[in-house]
CSV table of C-alpha atoms and ligand atoms in Angstrom, one decimal:
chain,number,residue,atom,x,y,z
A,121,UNK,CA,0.0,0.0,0.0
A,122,UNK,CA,2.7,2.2,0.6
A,123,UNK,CA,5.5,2.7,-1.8
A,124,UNK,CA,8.1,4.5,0.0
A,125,UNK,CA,10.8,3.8,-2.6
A,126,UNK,CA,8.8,5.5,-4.8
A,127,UNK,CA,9.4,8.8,-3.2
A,128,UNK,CA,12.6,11.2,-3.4
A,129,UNK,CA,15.1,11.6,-0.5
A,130,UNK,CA,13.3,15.4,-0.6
A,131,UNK,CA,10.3,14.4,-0.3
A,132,UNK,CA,10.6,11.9,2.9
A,133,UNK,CA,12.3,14.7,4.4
A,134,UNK,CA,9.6,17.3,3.8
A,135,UNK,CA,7.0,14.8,4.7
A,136,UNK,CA,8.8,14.2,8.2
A,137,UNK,CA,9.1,17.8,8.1
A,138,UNK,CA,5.1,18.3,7.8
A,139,UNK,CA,4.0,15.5,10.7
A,140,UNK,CA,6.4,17.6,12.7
A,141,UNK,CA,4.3,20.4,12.3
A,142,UNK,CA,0.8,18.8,12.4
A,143,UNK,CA,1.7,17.1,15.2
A,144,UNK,CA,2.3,20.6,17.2
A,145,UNK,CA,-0.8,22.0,15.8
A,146,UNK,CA,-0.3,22.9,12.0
A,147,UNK,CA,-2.5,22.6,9.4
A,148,UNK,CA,-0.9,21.4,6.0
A,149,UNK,CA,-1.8,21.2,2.7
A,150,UNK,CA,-1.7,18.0,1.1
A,151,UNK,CA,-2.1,16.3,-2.0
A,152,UNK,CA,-4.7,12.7,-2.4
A,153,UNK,CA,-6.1,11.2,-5.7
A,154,UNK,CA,-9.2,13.2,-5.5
A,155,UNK,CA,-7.8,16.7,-4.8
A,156,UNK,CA,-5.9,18.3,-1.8
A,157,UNK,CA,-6.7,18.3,1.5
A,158,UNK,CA,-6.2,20.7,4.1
A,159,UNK,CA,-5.0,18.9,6.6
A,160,UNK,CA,-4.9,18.7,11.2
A,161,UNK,CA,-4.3,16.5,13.4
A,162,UNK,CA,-7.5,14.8,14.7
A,163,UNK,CA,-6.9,14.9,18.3
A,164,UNK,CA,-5.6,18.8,18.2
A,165,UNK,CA,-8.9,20.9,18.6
A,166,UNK,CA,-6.9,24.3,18.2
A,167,UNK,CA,-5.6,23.0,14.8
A,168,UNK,CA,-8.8,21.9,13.9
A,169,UNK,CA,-10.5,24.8,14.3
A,170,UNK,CA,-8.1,26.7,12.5
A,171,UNK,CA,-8.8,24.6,9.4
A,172,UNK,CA,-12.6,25.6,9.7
A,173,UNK,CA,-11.1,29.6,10.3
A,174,UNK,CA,-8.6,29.5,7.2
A,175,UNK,CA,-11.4,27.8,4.8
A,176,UNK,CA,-14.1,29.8,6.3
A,177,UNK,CA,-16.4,27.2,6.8
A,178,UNK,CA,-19.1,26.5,8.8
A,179,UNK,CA,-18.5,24.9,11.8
A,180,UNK,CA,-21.4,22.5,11.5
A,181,UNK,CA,-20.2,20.7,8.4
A,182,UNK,CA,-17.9,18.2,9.5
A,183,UNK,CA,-14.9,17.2,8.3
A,184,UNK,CA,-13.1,13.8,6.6
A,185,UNK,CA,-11.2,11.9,8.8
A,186,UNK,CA,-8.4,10.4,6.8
A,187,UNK,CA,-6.4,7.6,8.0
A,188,UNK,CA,-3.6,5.3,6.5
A,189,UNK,CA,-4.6,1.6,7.0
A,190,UNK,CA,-7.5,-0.4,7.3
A,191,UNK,CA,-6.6,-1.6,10.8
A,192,UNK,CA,-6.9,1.9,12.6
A,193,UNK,CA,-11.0,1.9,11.3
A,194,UNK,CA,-12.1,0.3,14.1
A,195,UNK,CA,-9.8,2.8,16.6
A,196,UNK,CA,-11.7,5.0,15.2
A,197,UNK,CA,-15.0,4.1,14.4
A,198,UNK,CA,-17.6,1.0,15.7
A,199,UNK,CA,-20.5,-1.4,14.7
A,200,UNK,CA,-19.2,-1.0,11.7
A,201,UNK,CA,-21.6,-2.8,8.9
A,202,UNK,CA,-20.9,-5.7,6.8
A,203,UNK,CA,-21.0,-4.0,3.6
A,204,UNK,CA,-18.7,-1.6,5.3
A,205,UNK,CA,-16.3,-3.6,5.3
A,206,UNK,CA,-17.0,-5.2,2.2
A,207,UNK,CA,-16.3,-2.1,0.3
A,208,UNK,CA,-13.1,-0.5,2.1
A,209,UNK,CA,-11.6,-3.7,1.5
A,210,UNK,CA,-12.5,-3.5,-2.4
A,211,UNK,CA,-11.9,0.0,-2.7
A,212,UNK,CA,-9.4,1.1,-0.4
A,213,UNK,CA,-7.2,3.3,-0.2
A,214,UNK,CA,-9.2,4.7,-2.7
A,215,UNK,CA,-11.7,7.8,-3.4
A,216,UNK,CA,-14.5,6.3,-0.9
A,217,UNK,CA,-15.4,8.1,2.2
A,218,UNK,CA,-17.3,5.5,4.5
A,219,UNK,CA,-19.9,7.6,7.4
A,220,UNK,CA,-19.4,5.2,10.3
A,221,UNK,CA,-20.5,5.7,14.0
A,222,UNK,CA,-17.9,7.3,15.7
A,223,UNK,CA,-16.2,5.9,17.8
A,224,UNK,CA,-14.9,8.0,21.4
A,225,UNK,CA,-11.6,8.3,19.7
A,226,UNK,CA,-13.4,11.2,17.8
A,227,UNK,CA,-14.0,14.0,19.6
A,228,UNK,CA,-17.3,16.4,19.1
A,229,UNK,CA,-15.3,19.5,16.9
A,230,UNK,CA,-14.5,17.0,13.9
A,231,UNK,CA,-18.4,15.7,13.4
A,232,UNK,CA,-20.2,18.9,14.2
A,233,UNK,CA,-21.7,17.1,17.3
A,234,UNK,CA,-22.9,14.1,14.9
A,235,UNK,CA,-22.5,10.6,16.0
A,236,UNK,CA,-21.2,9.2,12.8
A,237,UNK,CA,-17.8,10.4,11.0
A,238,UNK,CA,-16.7,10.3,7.5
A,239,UNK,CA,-13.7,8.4,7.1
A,240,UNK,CA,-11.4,6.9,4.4
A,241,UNK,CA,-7.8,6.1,3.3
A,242,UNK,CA,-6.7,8.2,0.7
A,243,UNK,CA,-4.8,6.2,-2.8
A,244,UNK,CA,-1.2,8.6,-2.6
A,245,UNK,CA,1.9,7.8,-2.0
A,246,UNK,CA,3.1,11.2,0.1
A,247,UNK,CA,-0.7,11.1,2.1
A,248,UNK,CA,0.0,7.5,2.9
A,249,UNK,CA,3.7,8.3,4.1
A,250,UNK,CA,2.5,11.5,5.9
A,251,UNK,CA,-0.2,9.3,7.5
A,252,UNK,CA,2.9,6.9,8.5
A,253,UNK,CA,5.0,9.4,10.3
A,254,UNK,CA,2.0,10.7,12.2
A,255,UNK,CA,1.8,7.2,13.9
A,256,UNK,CA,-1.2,5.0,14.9
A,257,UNK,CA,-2.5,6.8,17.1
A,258,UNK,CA,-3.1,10.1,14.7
A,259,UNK,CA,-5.5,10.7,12.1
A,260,UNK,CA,-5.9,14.0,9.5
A,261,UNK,CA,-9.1,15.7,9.4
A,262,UNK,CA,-8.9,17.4,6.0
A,263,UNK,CA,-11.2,19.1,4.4
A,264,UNK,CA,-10.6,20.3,0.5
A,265,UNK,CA,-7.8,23.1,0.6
A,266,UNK,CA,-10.3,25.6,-1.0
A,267,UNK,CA,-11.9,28.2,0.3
A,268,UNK,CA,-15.5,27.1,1.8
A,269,UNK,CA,-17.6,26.7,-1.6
A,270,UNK,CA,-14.7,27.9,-4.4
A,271,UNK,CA,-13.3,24.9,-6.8
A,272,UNK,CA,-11.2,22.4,-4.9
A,273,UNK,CA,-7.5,22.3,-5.9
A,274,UNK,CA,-6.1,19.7,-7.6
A,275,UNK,CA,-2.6,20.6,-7.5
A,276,UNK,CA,-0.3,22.3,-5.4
A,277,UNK,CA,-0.5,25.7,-7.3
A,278,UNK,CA,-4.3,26.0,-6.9
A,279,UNK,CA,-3.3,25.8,-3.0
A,280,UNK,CA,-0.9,27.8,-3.4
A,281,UNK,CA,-3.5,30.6,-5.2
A,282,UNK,CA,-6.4,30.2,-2.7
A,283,UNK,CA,-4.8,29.8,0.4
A,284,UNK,CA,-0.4,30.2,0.6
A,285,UNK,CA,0.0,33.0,3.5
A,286,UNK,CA,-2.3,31.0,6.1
A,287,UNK,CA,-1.0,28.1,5.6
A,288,UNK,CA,2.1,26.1,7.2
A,289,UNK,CA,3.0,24.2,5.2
A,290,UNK,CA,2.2,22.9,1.5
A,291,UNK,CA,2.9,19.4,0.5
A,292,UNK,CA,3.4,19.4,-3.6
A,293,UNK,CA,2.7,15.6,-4.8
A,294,UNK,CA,1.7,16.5,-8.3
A,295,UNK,CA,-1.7,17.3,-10.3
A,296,UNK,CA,-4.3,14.8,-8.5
A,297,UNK,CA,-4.7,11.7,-10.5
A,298,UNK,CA,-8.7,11.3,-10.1
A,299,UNK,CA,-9.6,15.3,-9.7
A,300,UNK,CA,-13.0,15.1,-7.9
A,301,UNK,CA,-14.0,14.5,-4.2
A,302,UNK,CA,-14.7,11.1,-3.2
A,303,UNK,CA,-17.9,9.0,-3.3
A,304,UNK,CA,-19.7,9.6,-0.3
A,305,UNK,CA,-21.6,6.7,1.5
A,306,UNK,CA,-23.6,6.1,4.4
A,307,UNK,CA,-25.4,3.1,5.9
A,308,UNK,CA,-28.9,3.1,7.9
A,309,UNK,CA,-30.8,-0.4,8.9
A,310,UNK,CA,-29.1,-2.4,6.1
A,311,UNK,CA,-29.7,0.1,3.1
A,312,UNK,CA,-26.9,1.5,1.5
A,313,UNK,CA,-27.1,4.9,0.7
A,314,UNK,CA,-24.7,7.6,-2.0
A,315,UNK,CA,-24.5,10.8,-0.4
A,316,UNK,CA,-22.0,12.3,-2.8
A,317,UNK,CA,-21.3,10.8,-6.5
A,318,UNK,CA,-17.8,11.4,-6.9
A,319,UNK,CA,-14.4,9.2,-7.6
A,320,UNK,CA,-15.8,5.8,-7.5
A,321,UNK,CA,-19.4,4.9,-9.7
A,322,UNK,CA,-22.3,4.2,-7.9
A,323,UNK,CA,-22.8,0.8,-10.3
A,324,UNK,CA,-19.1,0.2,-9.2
A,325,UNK,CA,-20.6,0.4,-5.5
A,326,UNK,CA,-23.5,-1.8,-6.6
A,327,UNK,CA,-21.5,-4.5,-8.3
A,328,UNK,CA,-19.1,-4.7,-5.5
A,329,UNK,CA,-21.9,-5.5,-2.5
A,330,UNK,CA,-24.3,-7.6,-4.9
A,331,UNK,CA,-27.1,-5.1,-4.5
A,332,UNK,CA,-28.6,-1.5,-5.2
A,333,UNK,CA,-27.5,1.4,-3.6
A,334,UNK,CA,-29.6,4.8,-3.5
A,335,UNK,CA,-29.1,8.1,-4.6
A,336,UNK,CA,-29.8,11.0,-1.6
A,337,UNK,CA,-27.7,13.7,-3.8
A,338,UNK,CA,-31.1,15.4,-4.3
A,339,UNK,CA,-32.6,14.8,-1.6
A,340,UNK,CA,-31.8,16.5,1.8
A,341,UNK,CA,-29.6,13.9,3.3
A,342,UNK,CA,-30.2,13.1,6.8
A,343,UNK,CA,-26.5,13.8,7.8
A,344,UNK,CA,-24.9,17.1,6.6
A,345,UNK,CA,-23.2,17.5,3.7
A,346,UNK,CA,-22.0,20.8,2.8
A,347,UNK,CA,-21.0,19.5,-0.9
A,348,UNK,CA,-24.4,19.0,-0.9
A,349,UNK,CA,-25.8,22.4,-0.9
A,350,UNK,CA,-26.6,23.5,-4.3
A,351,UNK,CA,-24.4,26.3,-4.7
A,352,UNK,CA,-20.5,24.8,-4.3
A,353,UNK,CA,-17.9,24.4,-6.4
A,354,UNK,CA,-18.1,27.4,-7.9
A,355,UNK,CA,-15.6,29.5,-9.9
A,356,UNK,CA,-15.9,33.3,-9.4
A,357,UNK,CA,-16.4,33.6,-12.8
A,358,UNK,CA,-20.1,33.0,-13.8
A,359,UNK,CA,-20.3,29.3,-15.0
A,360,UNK,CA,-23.8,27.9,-17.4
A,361,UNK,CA,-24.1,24.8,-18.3
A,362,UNK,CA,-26.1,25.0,-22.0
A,363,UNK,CA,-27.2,21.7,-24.2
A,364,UNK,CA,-24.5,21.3,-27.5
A,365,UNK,CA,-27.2,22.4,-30.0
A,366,UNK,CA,-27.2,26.3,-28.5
A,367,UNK,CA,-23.3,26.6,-27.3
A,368,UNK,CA,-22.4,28.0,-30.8
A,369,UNK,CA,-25.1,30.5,-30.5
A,370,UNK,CA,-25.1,31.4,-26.9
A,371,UNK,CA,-21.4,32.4,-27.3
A,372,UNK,CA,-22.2,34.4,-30.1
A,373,UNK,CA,-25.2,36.3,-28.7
A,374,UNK,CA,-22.6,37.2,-25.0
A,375,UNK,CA,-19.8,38.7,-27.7
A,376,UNK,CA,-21.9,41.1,-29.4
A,377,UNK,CA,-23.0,42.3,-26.1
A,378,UNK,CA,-19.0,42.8,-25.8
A,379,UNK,CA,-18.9,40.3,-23.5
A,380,UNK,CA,-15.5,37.8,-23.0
A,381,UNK,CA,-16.4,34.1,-22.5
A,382,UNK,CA,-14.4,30.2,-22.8
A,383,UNK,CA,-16.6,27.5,-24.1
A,384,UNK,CA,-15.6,24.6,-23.0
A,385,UNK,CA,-17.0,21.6,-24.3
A,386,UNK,CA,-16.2,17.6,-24.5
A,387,UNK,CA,-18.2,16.7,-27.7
A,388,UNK,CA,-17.2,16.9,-31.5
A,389,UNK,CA,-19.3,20.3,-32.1
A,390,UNK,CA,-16.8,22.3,-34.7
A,391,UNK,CA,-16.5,26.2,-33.3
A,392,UNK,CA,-13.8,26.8,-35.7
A,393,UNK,CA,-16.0,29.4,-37.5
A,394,UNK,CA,-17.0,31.3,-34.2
A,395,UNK,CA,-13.1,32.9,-35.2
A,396,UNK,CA,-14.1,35.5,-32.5
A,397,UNK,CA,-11.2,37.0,-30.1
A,398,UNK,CA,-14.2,37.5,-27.6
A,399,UNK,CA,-14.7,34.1,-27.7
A,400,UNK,CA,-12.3,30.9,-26.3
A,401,UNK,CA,-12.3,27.3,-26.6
A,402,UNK,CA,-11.3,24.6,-24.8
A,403,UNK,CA,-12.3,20.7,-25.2
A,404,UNK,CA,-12.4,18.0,-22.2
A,405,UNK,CA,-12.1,14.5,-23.1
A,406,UNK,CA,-15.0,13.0,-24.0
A,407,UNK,CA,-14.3,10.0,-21.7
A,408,UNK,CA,-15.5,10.6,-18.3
A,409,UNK,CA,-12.6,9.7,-16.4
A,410,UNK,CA,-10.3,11.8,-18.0
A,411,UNK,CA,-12.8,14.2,-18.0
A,412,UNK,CA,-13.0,14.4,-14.2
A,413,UNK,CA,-9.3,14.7,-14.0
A,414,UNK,CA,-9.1,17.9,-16.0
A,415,UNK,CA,-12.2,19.5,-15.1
A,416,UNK,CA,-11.0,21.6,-11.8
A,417,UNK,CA,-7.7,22.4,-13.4
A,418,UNK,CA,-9.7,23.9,-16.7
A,419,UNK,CA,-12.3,25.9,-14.3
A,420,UNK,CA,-9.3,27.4,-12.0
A,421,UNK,CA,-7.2,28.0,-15.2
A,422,UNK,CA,-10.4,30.1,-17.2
A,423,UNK,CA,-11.6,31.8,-13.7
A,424,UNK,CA,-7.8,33.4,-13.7
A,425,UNK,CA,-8.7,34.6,-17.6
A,426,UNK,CA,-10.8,37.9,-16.3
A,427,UNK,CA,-13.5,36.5,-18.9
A,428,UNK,CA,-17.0,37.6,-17.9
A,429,UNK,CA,-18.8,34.1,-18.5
A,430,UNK,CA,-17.9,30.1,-18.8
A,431,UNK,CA,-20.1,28.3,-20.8
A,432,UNK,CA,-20.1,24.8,-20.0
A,433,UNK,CA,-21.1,22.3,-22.6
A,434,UNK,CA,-24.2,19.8,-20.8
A,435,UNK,CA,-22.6,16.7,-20.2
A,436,UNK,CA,-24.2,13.4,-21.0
A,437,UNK,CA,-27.0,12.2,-19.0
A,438,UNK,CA,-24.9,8.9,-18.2
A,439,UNK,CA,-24.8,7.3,-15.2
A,440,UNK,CA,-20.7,7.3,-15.8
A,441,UNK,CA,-21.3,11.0,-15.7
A,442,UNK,CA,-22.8,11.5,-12.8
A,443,UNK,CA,-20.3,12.7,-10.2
A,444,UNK,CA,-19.7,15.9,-13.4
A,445,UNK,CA,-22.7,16.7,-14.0
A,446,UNK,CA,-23.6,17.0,-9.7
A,447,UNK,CA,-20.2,19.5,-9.5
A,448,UNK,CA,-21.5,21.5,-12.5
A,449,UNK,CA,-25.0,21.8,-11.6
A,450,UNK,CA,-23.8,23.1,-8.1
A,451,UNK,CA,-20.9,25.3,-9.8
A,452,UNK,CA,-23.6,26.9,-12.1
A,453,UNK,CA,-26.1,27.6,-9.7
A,454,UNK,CA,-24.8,30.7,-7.5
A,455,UNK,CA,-24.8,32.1,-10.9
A,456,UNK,CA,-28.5,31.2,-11.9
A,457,UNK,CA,-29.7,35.1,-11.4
A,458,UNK,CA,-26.9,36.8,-13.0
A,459,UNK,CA,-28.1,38.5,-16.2
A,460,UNK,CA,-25.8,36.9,-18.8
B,681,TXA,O1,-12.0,13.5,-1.8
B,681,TXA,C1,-12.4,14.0,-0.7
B,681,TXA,O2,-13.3,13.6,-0.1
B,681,TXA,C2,-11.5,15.2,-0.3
B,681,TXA,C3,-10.2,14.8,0.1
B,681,TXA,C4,-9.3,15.9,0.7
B,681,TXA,O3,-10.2,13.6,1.0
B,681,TXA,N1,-12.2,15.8,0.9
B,681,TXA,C5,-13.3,16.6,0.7
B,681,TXA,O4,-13.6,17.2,1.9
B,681,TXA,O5,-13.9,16.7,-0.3
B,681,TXA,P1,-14.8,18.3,2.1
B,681,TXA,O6,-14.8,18.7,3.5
B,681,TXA,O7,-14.6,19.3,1.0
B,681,TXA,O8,-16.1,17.4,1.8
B,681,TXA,C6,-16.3,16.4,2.7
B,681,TXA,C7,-17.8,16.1,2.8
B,681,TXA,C8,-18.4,17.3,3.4
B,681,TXA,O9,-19.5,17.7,2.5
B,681,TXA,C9,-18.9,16.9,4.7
B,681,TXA,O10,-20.1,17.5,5.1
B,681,TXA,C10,-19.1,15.4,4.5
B,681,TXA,O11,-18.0,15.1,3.7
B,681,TXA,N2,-19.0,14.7,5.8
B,681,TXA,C11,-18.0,14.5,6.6
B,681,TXA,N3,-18.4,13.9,7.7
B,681,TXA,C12,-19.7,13.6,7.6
B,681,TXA,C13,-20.7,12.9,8.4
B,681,TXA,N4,-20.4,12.4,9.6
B,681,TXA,N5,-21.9,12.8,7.9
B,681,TXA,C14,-22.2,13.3,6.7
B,681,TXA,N6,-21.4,14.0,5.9
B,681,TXA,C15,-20.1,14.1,6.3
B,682,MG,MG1,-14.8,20.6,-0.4
């Protein structure tokens, strides 16, 4: 699970370098598979809170607990459900966050006073190795290194831009190799339940415990989840998600009102004779994995480009699109009563 060899001299020392610092009540940045994590010591409620402070978040959403083998779950957590277990063992370390009961190991300030916590082991080398140094006994609450509702980051420079001066320390381990949050799930009387589509399918889920799961994206979940309010993810930039058969148009109609726009699309539509300097382009692949990778990177790269709108091509109403189109819908709609 964890490949130390892999990592540079450098890198093990900067690693030692930031448990040093978490363990005396930093908070470090630090990249995971899904994107980075801002991350504190568990059991250091001073560090914690200064997570919440620097992301200006809430203090009733709670955070992740992240920890870096399968053996500390049951430290940390209890009556912990067969299909539980079934799918950390399938999918971890991996982009699955489990909501387990607590256990007393988890103190009030990390749950928002709930009796379950969201846990999971994340699939990186330098998280796993950070994880290490900590020690057993240690966990990272991390929530996304973003401010509260912005675009996460999925490399170090996005950090870098949101959040560098109030930081302590950021750990660089490259562009994030899955790019969106991890799947959310929960578990109530047998019933198996997505809270928040994200790095691993739902069918995946399905396939892997023999039977359905549902869907509570939608629907007011019964625990919190602040990446389930509708507005979230957003860039600053005003971001609309239009259907391929108006994109050509739309842009059009935006630059004759003098107005600067990307169009970003992952289909075969030809806007080779827009040939407008209002206007820019830029394609996503059209497979949804590599699609997820590149998304964040694209929005944080166009939301730099002082452009006054970023029109996002509708993605495919796919199942294997599902975690995208959830992080656009919710990107688009603290922009549904601007004017454009
Ligand atoms: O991929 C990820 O999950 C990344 C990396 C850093 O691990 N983390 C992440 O954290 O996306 P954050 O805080 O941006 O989103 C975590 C979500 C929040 O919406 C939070 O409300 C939810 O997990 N969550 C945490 N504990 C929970 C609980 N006990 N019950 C319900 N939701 C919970
Ligand atoms: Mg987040």
């Amino acid at each position: 699970m964890l490949d130390k060899n892999k990592l540079s001299q450098e890198k093990l020392d900067q690693i030692i370098t930031a448990a040093r610092l978490m363990k005396t009540g930093g908070v470090v940045a630090f990249p995971t598979e899904t994107v980075y994590g801002l991350g504190a010591d568990v059991t250091n409620a001073a560090a914690v809170r200064k997570v919440y402070e620097i992301k200006q978040r809430p203090t009733n959403h709670p955070l992740i607990v992240h920890i870096g083998d399968i053996a500390f779950l049951k430290y940390w957590t209890q009556a912990i459900p067969e299909p539980a277990w079934t799918l950390a063992n399938h999918f971890w370390p991996g982009p699955l966050t489990l909501i387990l009961k607590r256990s007393q190991h988890i103190p009030n300030y990390i749950t928002g006073g709930q009796d379950t916590v969201g846990i999971r082991i994340p699939a990186h080398s330098v998280a796993l190795a950070l994880l290490h140094a900590l020690g057993p006994d240690r966990a990272i609450a991390a929530p996304s290194a973003n401010l509260f509702g912005k675009i996460s980051p999925t490399s170090a420079t996005h950090v870098r831009a949101a959040l560098d001066k109030k930081i302590d320390m950021i750990l660089d381990g490259g562009a994030c190799t899955i790019g969106l949050e991890s799947t959310i799930v929960g578990f109530n009387r047998g019933t198996v339940s997505v809270l928040r589509p994200g790095g691993i399918s739902v069918s995946a889920i399905e396939s892997v415990l023999g039977k359905t799961a549902i869907l509570c994206q939608n629907k007011k979940p019964a625990t919190r989840v602040s990446g389930s309010l509708p507005a979230h993810y957003a860039p600053t930039t005003p971001l609309k998600l239009y259907p391929t058969e108006v994109i050509f148009q739309t842009a059009r109609i935006l630059s004759t009102r003098n107005l600067r726009s990307v169009v970003i699309t992952w289909s075969d539509i030809d806007l080779s004779e827009l040939n407008d300097s209002n206007i820019h382009h830029a394609r996503l692949p059209k497979n949804p994995v590599s699609y997820g990778k590149h998304l964040y990177a694209t929005l944080h790269q166009y939301d730099h480009a002082s452009l006054d709108c970023i029109i996002m091509e509708t993605p495919p109403e796919l199942p294997s699109w599902l975690a995208i189109t959830d992080r656009l819908q919710r990107a688009s709609f603290s922009h549904i009563s601007t004017t454009i």
